Amino acid sequence: MSPLQILCAILVPLLWGCQFVVIKIAVADFPPLFLLALRSTAIAAVLLPFAGLPRRQERKPVLWISLFMGGLNFSFAFIGLAHGAASVAGVAMQLTTPFAVLLAWPMLGEKLSWQVITGIAIAFVGVVLTAAGPGPVAILPVLLITGSALSLAIGSILVKRSGPFEPMKLLAWMSVLTVPQVLAMSVLFEGGQLASLHTATEPGWLALLYTIALGGIAGFGIWFWLIARCSIARVAP
């Protein structure tokens, strides 16, 4: 990896790590799935005018990527953060790395060294120790964040296997396809969506703006750019 790629690979988890705290603020004002629908709609609205249509061979992969990296990943993450601690969620989300490296073996043919296998084992132990204490930790939110990490890892593998994509085009259409998925779930399982638009506080709106601009457009744009140029086994850790 070049120095620029390493810098970008450090910047992404910084943006996403801050996002865990920010989402925790936002879900105090908005229902989690409705918040995700607002986020995805805004990202799509910003990027679509510049994105262009996906090519025929890109359409099916983008649909699957939107399911795992958009709908499932963020639904699990936002609901988990609504009911759990942001600090524990931030650690559990790091399971994306071992999940991605493990999946890259059968799906991309990337071989695992003993150093990588050791690192994966340490990562899983670290999450277990974090979730175990000190103090009481709700298990369900941790499981939801773990599901989010697995979904993000699967989505990243699909991006690598089906790409390279134009990062902003992929993010735009992934967001478009995520909106109906999460909006339908919000209608079925949540309430107070319209009321939240009137009662949301300034910190809640600023938190939503962060997830759109920095956690979403900047974070995923850089991530897709990295995936296209580096192996998953290198860039994910």
GROMACS .gro file of C-alpha atoms in nm:
model
  237
    1MET     CA    1   0.000   0.000   0.000
    2SER     CA    2   0.121   0.351  -0.083
    3PRO     CA    3   0.150   0.620   0.188
    4LEU     CA    4  -0.169   0.783   0.051
    5GLN     CA    5  -0.357   0.453   0.070
    6ILE     CA    6  -0.238   0.392   0.427
    7LEU     CA    7  -0.345   0.744   0.526
    8CYS     CA    8  -0.689   0.686   0.373
    9ALA     CA    9  -0.714   0.346   0.544
   10ILE     CA   10  -0.659   0.521   0.878
   11LEU     CA   11  -0.900   0.804   0.795
   12VAL     CA   12  -1.194   0.570   0.724
   13PRO     CA   13  -1.215   0.412   1.073
   14LEU     CA   14  -1.163   0.758   1.225
   15LEU     CA   15  -1.469   0.888   1.038
   16TRP     CA   16  -1.671   0.576   1.115
   17GLY     CA   17  -1.557   0.560   1.478
   18CYS     CA   18  -1.679   0.916   1.539
   19GLN     CA   19  -2.000   0.820   1.363
   20PHE     CA   20  -2.087   0.571   1.638
   21VAL     CA   21  -2.106   0.853   1.891
   22VAL     CA   22  -2.290   1.076   1.643
   23ILE     CA   23  -2.553   0.812   1.558
   24LYS     CA   24  -2.613   0.759   1.929
   25ILE     CA   25  -2.704   1.130   1.949
   26ALA     CA   26  -2.924   1.112   1.639
   27VAL     CA   27  -3.128   0.808   1.746
   28ALA     CA   28  -3.231   0.999   2.059
   29ASP     CA   29  -3.431   1.226   1.825
   30PHE     CA   30  -3.528   0.999   1.534
   31PRO     CA   31  -3.651   0.637   1.511
   32PRO     CA   32  -3.341   0.438   1.399
   33LEU     CA   33  -3.473   0.299   1.070
   34PHE     CA   34  -3.637   0.631   0.980
   35LEU     CA   35  -3.305   0.803   1.051
   36LEU     CA   36  -3.137   0.560   0.811
   37ALA     CA   37  -3.401   0.632   0.547
   38LEU     CA   38  -3.337   1.007   0.583
   39ARG     CA   39  -2.962   0.952   0.559
   40SER     CA   40  -2.983   0.732   0.250
   41THR     CA   41  -3.229   0.968   0.078
   42ALA     CA   42  -3.002   1.266   0.136
   43ILE     CA   43  -2.691   1.085   0.008
   44ALA     CA   44  -2.878   0.973  -0.302
   45ALA     CA   45  -3.010   1.325  -0.364
   46VAL     CA   46  -2.661   1.475  -0.339
   47LEU     CA   47  -2.482   1.218  -0.556
   48LEU     CA   48  -2.734   1.106  -0.819
   49PRO     CA   49  -2.707   1.419  -1.038
   50PHE     CA   50  -2.336   1.340  -1.084
   51ALA     CA   51  -2.342   0.959  -1.077
   52GLY     CA   52  -2.499   0.842  -1.401
   53LEU     CA   53  -2.676   0.510  -1.450
   54PRO     CA   54  -2.505   0.183  -1.353
   55ARG     CA   55  -2.396  -0.035  -1.643
   56ARG     CA   56  -2.599  -0.348  -1.719
   57GLN     CA   57  -2.339  -0.579  -1.561
   58GLU     CA   58  -2.332  -0.361  -1.247
   59ARG     CA   59  -2.704  -0.364  -1.171
   60LYS     CA   60  -2.737  -0.704  -1.000
   61PRO     CA   61  -2.417  -0.664  -0.792
   62VAL     CA   62  -2.526  -0.316  -0.679
   63LEU     CA   63  -2.860  -0.461  -0.566
   64TRP     CA   64  -2.686  -0.724  -0.351
   65ILE     CA   65  -2.437  -0.468  -0.220
   66SER     CA   66  -2.726  -0.239  -0.119
   67LEU     CA   67  -2.889  -0.527   0.070
   68PHE     CA   68  -2.582  -0.618   0.277
   69MET     CA   69  -2.388  -0.291   0.300
   70GLY     CA   70  -2.693  -0.063   0.302
   71GLY     CA   71  -3.006  -0.225   0.442
   72LEU     CA   72  -2.875  -0.494   0.677
   73ASN     CA   73  -2.551  -0.327   0.786
   74PHE     CA   74  -2.703   0.005   0.884
   75SER     CA   75  -3.031  -0.134   1.016
   76PHE     CA   76  -2.844  -0.358   1.260
   77ALA     CA   77  -2.604  -0.075   1.351
   78PHE     CA   78  -2.864   0.197   1.406
   79ILE     CA   79  -3.096  -0.028   1.611
   80GLY     CA   80  -2.802  -0.164   1.810
   81LEU     CA   81  -2.682   0.189   1.889
   82ALA     CA   82  -3.032   0.295   1.990
   83HIS     CA   83  -3.032   0.031   2.265
   84GLY     CA   84  -2.664  -0.014   2.354
   85ALA     CA   85  -2.347   0.176   2.442
   86ALA     CA   86  -2.160   0.351   2.161
   87SER     CA   87  -1.822   0.248   2.308
   88VAL     CA   88  -1.906  -0.124   2.307
   89ALA     CA   89  -2.062  -0.094   1.962
   90GLY     CA   90  -1.747   0.073   1.829
   91VAL     CA   91  -1.535  -0.219   1.945
   92ALA     CA   92  -1.779  -0.488   1.826
   93MET     CA   93  -1.793  -0.324   1.483
   94GLN     CA   94  -1.421  -0.393   1.444
   95LEU     CA   95  -1.520  -0.755   1.379
   96THR     CA   96  -1.572  -0.631   1.023
   97THR     CA   97  -1.199  -0.681   0.974
   98PRO     CA   98  -1.172  -1.051   1.070
   99PHE     CA   99  -1.503  -1.126   0.899
  100ALA     CA  100  -1.380  -0.961   0.578
  101VAL     CA  101  -1.044  -1.137   0.589
  102LEU     CA  102  -1.207  -1.475   0.656
  103LEU     CA  103  -1.459  -1.429   0.373
  104ALA     CA  104  -1.187  -1.315   0.133
  105TRP     CA  105  -1.036  -1.663   0.156
  106PRO     CA  106  -1.324  -1.863  -0.002
  107MET     CA  107  -1.480  -1.579  -0.203
  108LEU     CA  108  -1.171  -1.406  -0.344
  109GLY     CA  109  -0.901  -1.670  -0.308
  110GLU     CA  110  -0.687  -1.452  -0.080
  111LYS     CA  111  -0.466  -1.676   0.136
  112LEU     CA  112  -0.439  -1.638   0.514
  113SER     CA  113  -0.102  -1.629   0.689
  114TRP     CA  114  -0.056  -1.748   1.046
  115GLN     CA  115  -0.010  -1.384   1.152
  116VAL     CA  116  -0.351  -1.296   1.007
  117ILE     CA  117  -0.516  -1.598   1.171
  118THR     CA  118  -0.362  -1.498   1.507
  119GLY     CA  119  -0.487  -1.142   1.464
  120ILE     CA  120  -0.839  -1.267   1.386
  121ALA     CA  121  -0.842  -1.478   1.702
  122ILE     CA  122  -0.724  -1.182   1.912
  123ALA     CA  123  -0.994  -0.960   1.758
  124PHE     CA  124  -1.273  -1.200   1.853
  125VAL     CA  125  -1.136  -1.240   2.207
  126GLY     CA  126  -1.113  -0.861   2.240
  127VAL     CA  127  -1.477  -0.812   2.151
  128VAL     CA  128  -1.585  -1.084   2.396
  129LEU     CA  129  -1.382  -0.922   2.676
  130THR     CA  130  -1.527  -0.578   2.596
  131ALA     CA  131  -1.883  -0.708   2.593
  132ALA     CA  132  -1.826  -0.902   2.916
  133GLY     CA  133  -1.743  -0.605   3.135
  134PRO     CA  134  -1.684  -0.415   3.347
  135GLY     CA  135  -2.045  -0.342   3.432
  136PRO     CA  136  -2.363  -0.478   3.274
  137VAL     CA  137  -2.374  -0.490   2.893
  138ALA     CA  138  -2.690  -0.568   2.695
  139ILE     CA  139  -2.621  -0.871   2.476
  140LEU     CA  140  -2.879  -0.802   2.204
  141PRO     CA  141  -2.723  -0.469   2.094
  142VAL     CA  142  -2.381  -0.638   2.076
  143LEU     CA  143  -2.528  -0.916   1.860
  144LEU     CA  144  -2.692  -0.655   1.634
  145ILE     CA  145  -2.362  -0.470   1.590
  146THR     CA  146  -2.191  -0.802   1.520
  147GLY     CA  147  -2.454  -0.866   1.252
  148SER     CA  148  -2.379  -0.519   1.115
  149ALA     CA  149  -2.006  -0.599   1.102
  150LEU     CA  150  -2.073  -0.926   0.917
  151SER     CA  151  -2.305  -0.752   0.670
  152LEU     CA  152  -2.049  -0.478   0.603
  153ALA     CA  153  -1.781  -0.743   0.548
  154ILE     CA  154  -1.999  -0.934   0.300
  155GLY     CA  155  -2.080  -0.610   0.119
  156SER     CA  156  -1.711  -0.521   0.099
  157ILE     CA  157  -1.629  -0.862  -0.049
  158LEU     CA  158  -1.905  -0.818  -0.308
  159VAL     CA  159  -1.766  -0.474  -0.400
  160LYS     CA  160  -1.420  -0.623  -0.446
  161ARG     CA  161  -1.541  -0.927  -0.642
  162SER     CA  162  -1.780  -0.739  -0.871
  163GLY     CA  163  -1.576  -0.419  -0.921
  164PRO     CA  164  -1.402  -0.198  -0.980
  165PHE     CA  165  -1.685   0.053  -0.941
  166GLU     CA  166  -1.684   0.430  -0.959
  167PRO     CA  167  -1.704   0.504  -0.584
  168MET     CA  168  -1.960   0.785  -0.596
  169LYS     CA  169  -2.180   0.603  -0.848
  170LEU     CA  170  -2.183   0.292  -0.631
  171LEU     CA  171  -2.262   0.493  -0.317
  172ALA     CA  172  -2.539   0.685  -0.494
  173TRP     CA  173  -2.720   0.378  -0.625
  174MET     CA  174  -2.658   0.177  -0.309
  175SER     CA  175  -2.832   0.459  -0.120
  176VAL     CA  176  -3.122   0.471  -0.368
  177LEU     CA  177  -3.184   0.098  -0.327
  178THR     CA  178  -3.144   0.113   0.051
  179VAL     CA  179  -3.425   0.369   0.096
  180PRO     CA  180  -3.724   0.141   0.014
  181GLN     CA  181  -3.575  -0.143   0.219
  182VAL     CA  182  -3.541   0.056   0.541
  183LEU     CA  183  -3.846   0.274   0.487
  184ALA     CA  184  -4.067  -0.035   0.462
  185MET     CA  185  -3.918  -0.175   0.783
  186SER     CA  186  -3.966   0.163   0.954
  187VAL     CA  187  -4.334   0.172   0.858
  188LEU     CA  188  -4.383  -0.183   0.987
  189PHE     CA  189  -4.188  -0.163   1.312
  190GLU     CA  190  -4.159   0.202   1.417
  191GLY     CA  191  -4.381   0.498   1.496
  192GLY     CA  192  -4.350   0.873   1.538
  193GLN     CA  193  -4.155   0.931   1.218
  194LEU     CA  194  -4.325   1.257   1.115
  195ALA     CA  195  -4.337   1.382   1.473
  196SER     CA  196  -3.960   1.337   1.502
  197LEU     CA  197  -3.907   1.584   1.216
  198HIS     CA  198  -4.077   1.852   1.427
  199THR     CA  199  -3.930   1.764   1.766
  200ALA     CA  200  -3.568   1.687   1.667
  201THR     CA  201  -3.308   1.903   1.838
  202GLU     CA  202  -3.018   2.089   1.678
  203PRO     CA  203  -2.766   1.821   1.790
  204GLY     CA  204  -2.988   1.557   1.629
  205TRP     CA  205  -2.991   1.739   1.294
  206LEU     CA  206  -2.614   1.802   1.311
  207ALA     CA  207  -2.560   1.433   1.388
  208LEU     CA  208  -2.768   1.341   1.082
  209LEU     CA  209  -2.560   1.582   0.872
  210TYR     CA  210  -2.239   1.413   0.993
  211THR     CA  211  -2.365   1.068   0.894
  212ILE     CA  212  -2.453   1.201   0.549
  213ALA     CA  213  -2.141   1.404   0.467
  214LEU     CA  214  -1.853   1.248   0.662
  215GLY     CA  215  -1.963   0.901   0.770
  216GLY     CA  216  -2.146   0.840   0.442
  217ILE     CA  217  -2.014   1.026   0.137
  218ALA     CA  218  -1.655   1.074   0.258
  219GLY     CA  219  -1.618   0.747   0.453
  220PHE     CA  220  -1.770   0.512   0.197
  221GLY     CA  221  -1.626   0.701  -0.098
  222ILE     CA  222  -1.275   0.649   0.038
  223TRP     CA  223  -1.352   0.288   0.137
  224PHE     CA  224  -1.474   0.195  -0.213
  225TRP     CA  225  -1.167   0.365  -0.363
  226LEU     CA  226  -0.939   0.159  -0.137
  227ILE     CA  227  -1.117  -0.171  -0.205
  228ALA     CA  228  -1.070  -0.122  -0.579
  229ARG     CA  229  -0.693  -0.080  -0.539
  230CYS     CA  230  -0.590  -0.307  -0.251
  231SER     CA  231  -0.654  -0.663  -0.140
  232ILE     CA  232  -0.910  -0.707   0.137
  233ALA     CA  233  -0.651  -0.886   0.351
  234ARG     CA  234  -0.433  -0.573   0.339
  235VAL     CA  235  -0.683  -0.289   0.353
  236ALA     CA  236  -0.938  -0.425   0.603
  237PRO     CA  237  -0.693  -0.449   0.899
   0.00000   0.00000   0.00000
